[in-house]
């Protein structure tokens, strides 16, 4: 019994030391001003992890509204949801910013199959955003496999009357999965534009993912400058189906592939960016934006892409209010509409910011999922990049080690300027493309603590940006 008591006491001392060590890490070797900052950042994290609202907000958005493709009834419901929620949080002002958005609809569930030795193989498939439909009877044609746009171009007229199968996989040696995505996504976006000009009957693309699974990934495609009479239907098949089809083509190069989809491009529809702000206490004319995109693809619930970014952005404002932090500059939360297939909301926001002579000095975007925080990417001048990187000692105790030059986000990038500091929130990306643009992007895939840590991470860097950027001096564009 005495040994057990001694063991329990020893464990208690270890946990106590660990707790003290965590506090010591935050305060060690910091200036007096930095020590004050470390206390404020710790309060933001404590509040997010014990009194955060983001997870339940996300549950409501995803479970009660679901996928929110621009122009849809669900997108409008999300606008109303966002406006109501911002008012409940108690932002100083909340308003809707009108914007016309594309309205593409998927239609009936897509079908694809082919036969090998008389046995039919069904293929998981989904239409790509902005694609036209197949004829009502579908498309049945020989299929050619290529690995790149250049390889397709080299085929030229050999594509006529055929379906072209783009099968370039992610480079899984790349640790940064967004780089792997960037190395493949051109075939999804531009494949139909290239193949249509040579008389191909359709395009199918291997899904954009690290995984080998049965879930097709949708996403935007473009016909570029192709005349409308040369438009051809485009769809994505699952990565597992792509592997099997590629193997079957090697054995049966003359097999016929069939697919059918009934998607449609409708006239542009009215929608809104949802905007709320906390007015700055000293230089309200200076504006920091924090946001994500409210729309999502229709296959899933838009949880990681980008429901997490939406709720984290609003939670930044909630955490400021919860901790009685009054920003010196105006803190504006923006739920952008139509990032997925047009970025019309981002363009309209930037257009009106210029028209109204608004002085945006910084922005932060969350659109990389809701997984464990890793850091931030910075798009700013050298002086401000160096300043943000100097905060690594304040942020690294929370796992925020990656603070590097890079892009910010599709919705805030139109605000780019020499004196504008734009930041992209970077969570761990290893699981992101398991869910991205698929039916798997659902609420149950989001971990509550990871989501809340992301909110606090964003609030922490916004706190520092608001305090230290430009030293209270308004900077004109």
Protein backbone atom coordinates (compact mmCIF):
# COMPACT_ATOMS: atom_id res chain seq x y z
CA UNK A 1 0.00 0.00 0.00
CA UNK A 2 2.88 2.32 0.92
CA UNK A 3 4.52 1.62 -2.49
CA UNK A 4 1.30 2.50 -4.31
CA UNK A 5 0.99 5.74 -2.35
CA UNK A 6 4.58 6.63 -3.15
CA UNK A 7 3.95 5.93 -6.85
CA UNK A 8 0.85 8.15 -6.87
CA UNK A 9 2.79 10.93 -5.13
CA UNK A 10 5.63 10.63 -7.65
CA UNK A 11 3.19 10.84 -10.58
CA UNK A 12 1.58 13.90 -8.99
CA UNK A 13 4.96 15.62 -8.76
CA UNK A 14 5.72 14.77 -12.39
CA UNK A 15 2.41 16.21 -13.61
CA UNK A 16 2.92 19.31 -11.44
CA UNK A 17 6.38 19.82 -12.86
CA UNK A 18 5.08 19.37 -16.40
CA UNK A 19 2.40 22.00 -15.76
CA UNK A 20 4.96 24.42 -14.33
CA UNK A 21 7.30 23.67 -17.22
CA UNK A 22 4.59 24.61 -19.72
CA UNK A 23 4.18 27.99 -18.02
CA UNK A 24 7.97 28.39 -17.85
CA UNK A 25 8.29 27.75 -21.60
CA UNK A 26 5.85 30.57 -22.26
CA UNK A 27 7.73 33.07 -20.07
CA UNK A 28 11.39 32.05 -20.31
CA UNK A 29 13.83 34.51 -21.92
CA UNK A 30 11.15 37.00 -22.95
CA UNK A 31 11.14 40.77 -22.55
CA UNK A 32 8.65 42.26 -20.13
CA UNK A 33 6.38 43.21 -23.05
CA UNK A 34 6.61 39.73 -24.51
CA UNK A 35 5.76 38.25 -21.13
CA UNK A 36 2.54 40.28 -21.14
CA UNK A 37 1.83 39.03 -24.65
CA UNK A 38 2.46 35.44 -23.59
CA UNK A 39 -0.11 35.80 -20.81
CA UNK A 40 -2.70 37.20 -23.23
CA UNK A 41 -2.07 34.43 -25.77
CA UNK A 42 -2.34 31.78 -23.05
CA UNK A 43 -5.70 33.26 -22.02
CA UNK A 44 -6.91 32.99 -25.60
CA UNK A 45 -5.92 29.33 -25.74
CA UNK A 46 -7.42 28.60 -22.33
CA UNK A 47 -10.72 30.19 -23.35
CA UNK A 48 -10.86 28.36 -26.68
CA UNK A 49 -10.18 24.98 -25.06
CA UNK A 50 -12.62 25.40 -22.17
CA UNK A 51 -15.31 27.78 -23.40
CA UNK A 52 -15.01 27.59 -27.19
CA UNK A 53 -18.08 27.71 -29.41
CA UNK A 54 -16.60 26.69 -32.78
CA UNK A 55 -17.37 22.98 -32.60
CA UNK A 56 -21.08 23.44 -31.88
CA UNK A 57 -21.30 26.18 -34.51
CA UNK A 58 -19.78 23.74 -37.00
CA UNK A 59 -22.19 21.00 -35.97
CA UNK A 60 -25.12 23.34 -36.65
CA UNK A 61 -23.78 24.50 -40.02
CA UNK A 62 -22.94 21.05 -41.34
CA UNK A 63 -25.72 18.96 -39.82
CA UNK A 64 -28.62 21.37 -40.33
CA UNK A 65 -27.58 22.94 -43.65
CA UNK A 66 -24.94 20.66 -45.18
CA UNK A 67 -23.24 21.25 -48.54
CA UNK A 68 -23.54 24.87 -49.68
CA UNK A 69 -22.71 25.24 -53.36
CA UNK A 70 -23.01 28.82 -54.65
CA UNK A 71 -26.46 29.68 -55.91
CA UNK A 72 -28.14 26.86 -53.99
CA UNK A 73 -30.90 27.04 -51.39
CA UNK A 74 -28.37 25.72 -48.86
CA UNK A 75 -25.96 28.57 -49.62
CA UNK A 76 -28.72 31.08 -48.89
CA UNK A 77 -29.54 29.28 -45.64
CA UNK A 78 -25.86 29.52 -44.71
CA UNK A 79 -25.90 33.28 -45.34
CA UNK A 80 -28.86 33.66 -42.99
CA UNK A 81 -27.18 31.38 -40.46
CA UNK A 82 -23.94 33.41 -40.59
CA UNK A 83 -25.69 36.76 -40.19
CA UNK A 84 -27.69 35.52 -37.20
CA UNK A 85 -24.63 33.99 -35.53
CA UNK A 86 -22.49 37.11 -35.90
CA UNK A 87 -25.23 39.13 -34.22
CA UNK A 88 -25.45 36.58 -31.40
CA UNK A 89 -21.71 36.87 -30.80
CA UNK A 90 -22.27 40.61 -30.32
CA UNK A 91 -20.15 42.14 -33.06
CA UNK A 92 -20.47 45.92 -33.28
CA UNK A 93 -22.03 45.76 -36.74
CA UNK A 94 -23.13 42.99 -39.09
CA UNK A 95 -24.18 43.30 -42.72
CA UNK A 96 -24.62 41.41 -45.98
CA UNK A 97 -22.62 42.36 -49.07
CA UNK A 98 -24.46 41.43 -52.31
CA UNK A 99 -22.61 39.48 -54.99
CA UNK A 100 -23.74 37.59 -58.09
CA UNK A 101 -22.40 34.04 -58.17
CA UNK A 102 -22.26 31.12 -60.62
CA UNK A 103 -25.05 28.57 -60.29
CA UNK A 104 -23.99 25.10 -61.39
CA UNK A 105 -26.10 22.08 -60.43
CA UNK A 106 -25.04 18.44 -60.40
CA UNK A 107 -28.35 16.83 -61.34
CA UNK A 108 -28.88 13.09 -61.06
CA UNK A 109 -26.18 10.83 -59.63
CA UNK A 110 -23.50 10.11 -62.22
CA UNK A 111 -22.91 6.64 -63.67
CA UNK A 112 -19.75 5.08 -65.14
CA UNK A 113 -18.70 1.58 -66.10
CA UNK A 114 -16.80 -0.56 -68.59
CA UNK A 115 -16.56 -4.25 -69.45
CA UNK A 116 -13.57 -6.55 -69.28
CA UNK A 117 -14.02 -10.12 -70.58
CA UNK A 118 -17.75 -9.59 -70.53
CA UNK A 119 -17.78 -8.56 -66.84
CA UNK A 120 -19.02 -5.06 -66.06
CA UNK A 121 -17.00 -2.94 -63.65
CA UNK A 122 -18.82 0.00 -62.08
CA UNK A 123 -16.72 3.09 -61.48
CA UNK A 124 -17.19 5.67 -58.66
CA UNK A 125 -17.47 8.97 -60.55
CA UNK A 126 -18.63 12.57 -60.08
CA UNK A 127 -18.99 15.47 -62.49
CA UNK A 128 -16.53 18.34 -62.22
CA UNK A 129 -17.87 21.78 -61.42
CA UNK A 130 -18.84 23.83 -64.53
CA UNK A 131 -18.81 20.72 -66.73
CA UNK A 132 -21.60 20.24 -69.22
CA UNK A 133 -23.76 17.12 -69.17
CA UNK A 134 -23.26 14.13 -71.38
CA UNK A 135 -25.98 13.42 -73.95
CA UNK A 136 -29.03 11.89 -72.26
CA UNK A 137 -27.94 8.42 -73.32
CA UNK A 138 -24.42 9.00 -71.95
CA UNK A 139 -21.06 8.67 -73.70
CA UNK A 140 -19.57 5.33 -74.77
CA UNK A 141 -16.18 5.48 -76.45
CA UNK A 142 -12.63 4.07 -76.55
CA UNK A 143 -10.43 5.52 -73.83
CA UNK A 144 -6.82 6.77 -73.92
CA UNK A 145 -4.70 7.16 -70.79
CA UNK A 146 -2.32 10.11 -70.40
CA UNK A 147 -0.26 11.43 -67.51
CA UNK A 148 -0.09 15.13 -68.33
CA UNK A 149 -1.53 17.98 -70.36
CA UNK A 150 1.58 17.91 -72.54
CA UNK A 151 1.06 14.23 -73.33
CA UNK A 152 -2.55 14.95 -74.27
CA UNK A 153 -1.52 17.81 -76.56
CA UNK A 154 0.97 15.54 -78.29
CA UNK A 155 -1.85 13.12 -79.19
CA UNK A 156 -3.58 15.84 -81.19
CA UNK A 157 -6.18 14.43 -83.60
CA UNK A 158 -5.74 10.91 -82.14
CA UNK A 159 -8.08 12.06 -79.38
CA UNK A 160 -10.99 12.53 -81.77
CA UNK A 161 -13.99 10.41 -80.83
CA UNK A 162 -12.31 9.11 -77.69
CA UNK A 163 -12.47 9.67 -73.94
CA UNK A 164 -9.19 10.94 -72.48
CA UNK A 165 -8.21 9.60 -69.05
CA UNK A 166 -5.81 11.83 -67.07
CA UNK A 167 -4.03 9.63 -64.54
CA UNK A 168 -1.22 11.60 -62.92
CA UNK A 169 -1.17 10.74 -59.19
CA UNK A 170 0.00 12.85 -56.26
CA UNK A 171 3.74 12.81 -55.63
CA UNK A 172 3.62 11.17 -52.22
CA UNK A 173 7.29 11.93 -51.57
CA UNK A 174 6.26 15.55 -50.97
CA UNK A 175 5.67 16.19 -47.27
CA UNK A 176 3.55 19.25 -48.03
CA UNK A 177 0.44 17.69 -49.56
CA UNK A 178 -0.74 21.01 -51.00
CA UNK A 179 2.37 20.94 -53.21
CA UNK A 180 1.37 17.48 -54.41
CA UNK A 181 -2.11 18.83 -55.13
CA UNK A 182 -0.64 21.76 -57.03
CA UNK A 183 1.42 19.34 -59.10
CA UNK A 184 -1.67 17.50 -60.35
CA UNK A 185 -4.64 19.84 -60.36
CA UNK A 186 -3.91 21.33 -63.79
CA UNK A 187 -5.22 18.14 -65.45
CA UNK A 188 -8.54 18.57 -63.63
CA UNK A 189 -8.85 22.29 -64.41
CA UNK A 190 -7.61 22.37 -68.02
CA UNK A 191 -7.97 18.84 -69.35
CA UNK A 192 -11.31 19.38 -71.07
CA UNK A 193 -10.18 22.66 -72.66
CA UNK A 194 -7.24 20.92 -74.32
CA UNK A 195 -8.99 17.71 -75.34
CA UNK A 196 -12.14 19.44 -76.58
CA UNK A 197 -10.26 21.31 -79.28
CA UNK A 198 -9.16 17.99 -80.81
CA UNK A 199 -12.63 16.43 -80.88
CA UNK A 200 -12.44 14.20 -77.79
CA UNK A 201 -15.85 12.97 -76.57
CA UNK A 202 -15.11 13.46 -72.87
CA UNK A 203 -12.50 13.66 -70.13
CA UNK A 204 -12.16 11.70 -66.92
CA UNK A 205 -9.58 12.60 -64.30
CA UNK A 206 -8.00 10.70 -61.44
CA UNK A 207 -9.19 12.24 -58.15
CA UNK A 208 -6.91 14.69 -56.38
CA UNK A 209 -5.85 12.74 -53.28
CA UNK A 210 -2.94 10.97 -51.58
CA UNK A 211 -5.21 8.04 -50.73
CA UNK A 212 -6.20 5.03 -52.78
CA UNK A 213 -9.93 4.78 -52.09
CA UNK A 214 -13.38 4.66 -53.69
CA UNK A 215 -14.37 8.31 -53.14
CA UNK A 216 -14.34 10.56 -56.23
CA UNK A 217 -13.26 14.18 -55.65
CA UNK A 218 -15.07 16.97 -57.46
CA UNK A 219 -13.63 20.44 -58.11
CA UNK A 220 -13.66 23.23 -60.65
CA UNK A 221 -12.78 22.77 -64.31
CA UNK A 222 -12.61 25.32 -67.11
CA UNK A 223 -13.17 25.36 -70.86
CA UNK A 224 -10.83 28.35 -71.22
CA UNK A 225 -11.19 29.97 -74.64
CA UNK A 226 -12.78 26.90 -76.20
CA UNK A 227 -15.85 27.73 -78.33
CA UNK A 228 -19.04 26.38 -76.79
CA UNK A 229 -19.63 23.88 -79.58
CA UNK A 230 -16.40 22.13 -78.56
CA UNK A 231 -17.29 21.77 -74.86
CA UNK A 232 -17.04 18.16 -73.67
CA UNK A 233 -18.19 16.57 -70.39
CA UNK A 234 -15.59 16.19 -67.64
CA UNK A 235 -15.68 14.04 -64.51
CA UNK A 236 -13.42 12.62 -61.80
CA UNK A 237 -13.14 8.95 -60.89
CA UNK A 238 -11.87 7.60 -57.58
CA UNK A 239 -8.15 6.95 -57.19
CA UNK A 240 -8.74 3.23 -56.67
CA UNK A 241 -10.84 3.07 -59.84
CA UNK A 242 -8.07 4.93 -61.69
CA UNK A 243 -5.52 2.32 -60.61
CA UNK A 244 -7.77 -0.54 -61.73
CA UNK A 245 -8.72 1.12 -65.03
CA UNK A 246 -5.05 1.80 -65.82
CA UNK A 247 -4.19 -1.86 -65.24
CA UNK A 248 -7.17 -3.03 -67.32
CA UNK A 249 -6.18 -0.72 -70.20
CA UNK A 250 -2.75 -2.32 -70.34
CA UNK A 251 -4.41 -5.72 -70.80
CA UNK A 252 -7.32 -4.47 -72.94
CA UNK A 253 -6.27 -1.30 -74.81
CA UNK A 254 -9.46 -1.30 -76.91
CA UNK A 255 -11.96 -1.37 -74.05
CA UNK A 256 -14.91 1.04 -74.17
CA UNK A 257 -15.68 3.36 -71.26
CA UNK A 258 -19.18 4.64 -70.50
CA UNK A 259 -20.28 7.57 -68.35
CA UNK A 260 -23.40 9.64 -67.92
CA UNK A 261 -24.02 12.89 -66.05
CA UNK A 262 -26.79 15.48 -66.10
CA UNK A 263 -25.14 18.59 -64.61
CA UNK A 264 -26.10 22.06 -65.82
CA UNK A 265 -24.87 25.65 -65.75
CA UNK A 266 -27.74 27.98 -64.81
CA UNK A 267 -27.80 31.80 -64.94
CA UNK A 268 -25.85 33.63 -62.22
CA UNK A 269 -27.69 33.89 -58.91
CA UNK A 270 -27.75 36.57 -56.20
CA UNK A 271 -25.91 35.83 -52.97
CA UNK A 272 -23.92 37.56 -50.23
CA UNK A 273 -20.70 37.83 -48.31
CA UNK A 274 -21.51 37.92 -44.59
CA UNK A 275 -19.53 40.58 -42.72
CA UNK A 276 -19.26 41.60 -39.08
CA UNK A 277 -16.74 43.70 -37.21
CA UNK A 278 -15.40 44.92 -33.90
CA UNK A 279 -14.58 48.60 -34.29
CA UNK A 280 -10.98 49.57 -33.56
CA UNK A 281 -10.44 51.55 -30.36
CA UNK A 282 -7.53 53.73 -31.61
CA UNK A 283 -7.23 53.51 -35.38
CA UNK A 284 -10.61 52.17 -36.58
CA UNK A 285 -9.80 53.25 -40.13
CA UNK A 286 -7.22 50.43 -40.24
CA UNK A 287 -8.85 47.06 -40.95
CA UNK A 288 -7.75 43.50 -40.30
CA UNK A 289 -9.80 40.82 -42.04
CA UNK A 290 -10.11 37.29 -40.74
CA UNK A 291 -12.21 34.86 -42.74
CA UNK A 292 -12.92 31.71 -44.70
CA UNK A 293 -15.42 30.72 -47.38
CA UNK A 294 -19.05 29.98 -46.60
CA UNK A 295 -19.79 27.99 -49.75
CA UNK A 296 -18.76 24.36 -50.22
CA UNK A 297 -19.08 21.57 -52.73
CA UNK A 298 -22.32 19.64 -52.70
CA UNK A 299 -21.11 16.06 -52.21
CA UNK A 300 -20.48 16.30 -48.46
CA UNK A 301 -21.24 18.73 -45.64
CA UNK A 302 -18.38 21.18 -46.25
CA UNK A 303 -16.87 20.50 -42.83
CA UNK A 304 -13.10 20.77 -43.35
CA UNK A 305 -13.61 22.76 -46.57
CA UNK A 306 -14.39 25.27 -45.27
CA UNK A 307 -16.80 25.05 -42.36
CA UNK A 308 -13.84 24.87 -40.00
CA UNK A 309 -12.39 28.10 -41.41
CA UNK A 310 -15.72 29.88 -41.01
CA UNK A 311 -16.25 28.99 -37.36
CA UNK A 312 -12.59 29.56 -36.46
CA UNK A 313 -12.71 33.05 -37.98
CA UNK A 314 -15.76 34.03 -35.97
CA UNK A 315 -14.27 32.46 -32.86
CA UNK A 316 -11.33 34.87 -33.13
CA UNK A 317 -13.78 37.73 -32.53
CA UNK A 318 -15.59 35.71 -29.85
CA UNK A 319 -12.30 35.08 -27.99
CA UNK A 320 -11.37 38.75 -28.14
CA UNK A 321 -14.70 39.70 -26.60
CA UNK A 322 -14.55 36.86 -24.06
CA UNK A 323 -11.16 38.07 -22.83
CA UNK A 324 -12.02 41.78 -22.97
CA UNK A 325 -9.41 42.42 -25.65
CA UNK A 326 -10.27 45.61 -27.48
CA UNK A 327 -8.41 45.69 -30.80
CA UNK A 328 -6.73 48.97 -31.71
CA UNK A 329 -7.63 48.47 -35.36
CA UNK A 330 -10.98 47.31 -36.71
CA UNK A 331 -11.29 43.52 -36.69
CA UNK A 332 -13.55 42.40 -39.52
CA UNK A 333 -14.83 38.83 -39.86
CA UNK A 334 -15.82 37.88 -43.42
CA UNK A 335 -17.63 34.76 -44.57
CA UNK A 336 -16.78 34.87 -48.29
CA UNK A 337 -19.19 33.38 -50.82
CA UNK A 338 -18.16 31.39 -53.93
CA UNK A 339 -14.53 30.52 -53.30
CA UNK A 340 -14.97 27.01 -54.69
CA UNK A 341 -16.09 27.87 -58.20
CA UNK A 342 -15.35 31.48 -58.95
CA UNK A 343 -14.05 33.57 -55.99
CA UNK A 344 -16.74 36.12 -56.83
CA UNK A 345 -17.17 37.01 -53.15
CA UNK A 346 -13.47 37.76 -52.70
CA UNK A 347 -13.35 39.87 -55.86
CA UNK A 348 -16.46 41.84 -54.87
CA UNK A 349 -15.11 42.45 -51.37
CA UNK A 350 -11.79 43.77 -52.73
CA UNK A 351 -13.57 45.84 -55.38
CA UNK A 352 -15.76 47.56 -52.79
CA UNK A 353 -12.82 48.01 -50.42
CA UNK A 354 -11.04 49.98 -53.15
CA UNK A 355 -14.20 51.89 -54.13
CA UNK A 356 -14.87 52.87 -50.52
CA UNK A 357 -11.19 53.76 -49.94
CA UNK A 358 -10.94 51.32 -47.04
CA UNK A 359 -7.48 50.90 -45.52
CA UNK A 360 -6.86 47.17 -45.09
CA UNK A 361 -3.57 46.60 -43.32
CA UNK A 362 -3.77 42.84 -42.90
CA UNK A 363 -5.74 39.67 -43.28
CA UNK A 364 -5.83 36.07 -42.10
CA UNK A 365 -7.56 33.21 -43.89
CA UNK A 366 -8.38 29.69 -42.76
CA UNK A 367 -9.03 27.38 -45.72
CA UNK A 368 -6.80 24.36 -45.21
CA UNK A 369 -8.95 22.24 -42.96
CA UNK A 370 -9.40 21.91 -39.23
CA UNK A 371 -6.56 19.58 -38.28
CA UNK A 372 -3.75 20.18 -35.75
CA UNK A 373 -2.20 23.68 -36.00
CA UNK A 374 1.29 23.85 -37.47
CA UNK A 375 1.82 27.56 -38.19
CA UNK A 376 1.21 30.28 -40.73
CA UNK A 377 2.37 31.29 -44.21
CA UNK A 378 3.11 34.97 -44.75
CA UNK A 379 2.59 37.12 -47.81
CA UNK A 380 4.04 40.50 -46.81
CA UNK A 381 6.97 42.84 -47.32
CA UNK A 382 10.31 41.78 -45.87
CA UNK A 383 10.08 43.95 -42.75
CA UNK A 384 6.68 42.63 -41.73
CA UNK A 385 7.61 39.05 -42.62
CA UNK A 386 10.60 39.35 -40.26
CA UNK A 387 8.37 40.86 -37.57
CA UNK A 388 5.87 37.99 -37.75
CA UNK A 389 8.65 35.42 -37.72
CA UNK A 390 10.02 37.02 -34.54
CA UNK A 391 6.83 35.89 -32.78
CA UNK A 392 7.77 32.25 -33.17
CA UNK A 393 9.02 32.21 -29.58
CA UNK A 394 5.55 33.29 -28.41
CA UNK A 395 3.69 30.85 -30.65
CA UNK A 396 5.92 27.77 -30.68
CA UNK A 397 4.75 26.54 -27.24
CA UNK A 398 1.44 25.85 -28.99
CA UNK A 399 3.00 23.83 -31.81
CA UNK A 400 3.12 26.80 -34.19
CA UNK A 401 6.65 26.34 -35.51
CA UNK A 402 6.10 26.84 -39.26
CA UNK A 403 6.02 30.58 -39.82
CA UNK A 404 7.32 31.02 -43.33
CA UNK A 405 6.94 33.10 -46.45
CA UNK A 406 4.20 31.79 -48.75
CA UNK A 407 0.66 32.33 -49.94
CA UNK A 408 -2.25 33.50 -47.81
CA UNK A 409 -5.57 32.38 -49.25
CA UNK A 410 -7.78 32.73 -52.31
CA UNK A 411 -10.28 35.02 -50.59
CA UNK A 412 -7.90 37.56 -49.06
CA UNK A 413 -5.23 37.56 -51.79
CA UNK A 414 -7.07 40.25 -53.85
CA UNK A 415 -6.25 42.64 -50.96
CA UNK A 416 -2.52 42.19 -51.59
CA UNK A 417 -0.38 45.34 -51.47
CA UNK A 418 3.07 46.47 -50.37
CA UNK A 419 1.84 47.53 -46.93
CA UNK A 420 -0.74 44.78 -46.47
CA UNK A 421 0.27 41.76 -44.39
CA UNK A 422 -1.64 38.66 -45.47
CA UNK A 423 -1.42 35.38 -43.57
CA UNK A 424 -2.68 31.87 -44.25
CA UNK A 425 -3.44 29.57 -41.32
CA UNK A 426 -1.60 26.23 -41.74
CA UNK A 427 -2.90 23.14 -39.99
CA UNK A 428 -1.39 19.70 -40.53
CA UNK A 429 -2.21 18.66 -44.09
CA UNK A 430 -1.61 14.90 -44.11
CA UNK A 431 -5.30 13.93 -43.86
CA UNK A 432 -6.81 16.89 -45.67
CA UNK A 433 -6.98 15.34 -49.13
CA UNK A 434 -8.74 12.28 -47.76
CA UNK A 435 -11.81 14.53 -47.44
CA UNK A 436 -11.27 17.47 -49.82
CA UNK A 437 -14.21 17.88 -52.26
CA UNK A 438 -15.74 14.49 -51.41
CA UNK A 439 -18.78 12.98 -49.75
CA UNK A 440 -16.49 12.21 -46.79
CA UNK A 441 -16.11 15.87 -45.83
CA UNK A 442 -18.53 15.61 -42.91
CA UNK A 443 -18.74 16.89 -39.35
CA UNK A 444 -17.63 13.60 -37.79
CA UNK A 445 -14.21 13.98 -39.46
CA UNK A 446 -13.43 17.13 -37.42
CA UNK A 447 -11.73 16.74 -34.04
CA UNK A 448 -13.05 19.18 -31.45
CA UNK A 449 -9.72 19.93 -29.76
CA UNK A 450 -7.85 20.38 -33.04
CA UNK A 451 -10.53 22.80 -34.21
CA UNK A 452 -10.36 24.84 -31.00
CA UNK A 453 -6.56 24.93 -31.06
CA UNK A 454 -6.85 26.39 -34.56
CA UNK A 455 -9.21 29.12 -33.39
CA UNK A 456 -6.84 30.04 -30.58
CA UNK A 457 -3.83 30.00 -32.92
CA UNK A 458 -5.58 32.42 -35.26
CA UNK A 459 -6.64 34.65 -32.36
CA UNK A 460 -3.06 34.66 -31.07
CA UNK A 461 -1.48 35.91 -34.26
CA UNK A 462 -4.26 38.45 -34.86
CA UNK A 463 -3.67 39.76 -31.33
CA UNK A 464 0.01 40.29 -32.17
CA UNK A 465 -0.65 41.74 -35.61
CA UNK A 466 -3.16 44.20 -34.18
CA UNK A 467 -0.73 45.26 -31.45
CA UNK A 468 2.50 45.59 -33.39
CA UNK A 469 1.92 46.14 -37.10
CA UNK A 470 2.41 49.76 -38.17
CA UNK A 471 2.66 51.04 -34.57
CA UNK A 472 -0.73 52.83 -34.59
CA UNK A 473 0.16 54.79 -37.72
CA UNK A 474 -2.44 54.44 -40.48
CA UNK A 475 -0.78 53.29 -43.68
CA UNK A 476 -2.35 54.46 -46.92
CA UNK A 477 -2.56 51.99 -49.83
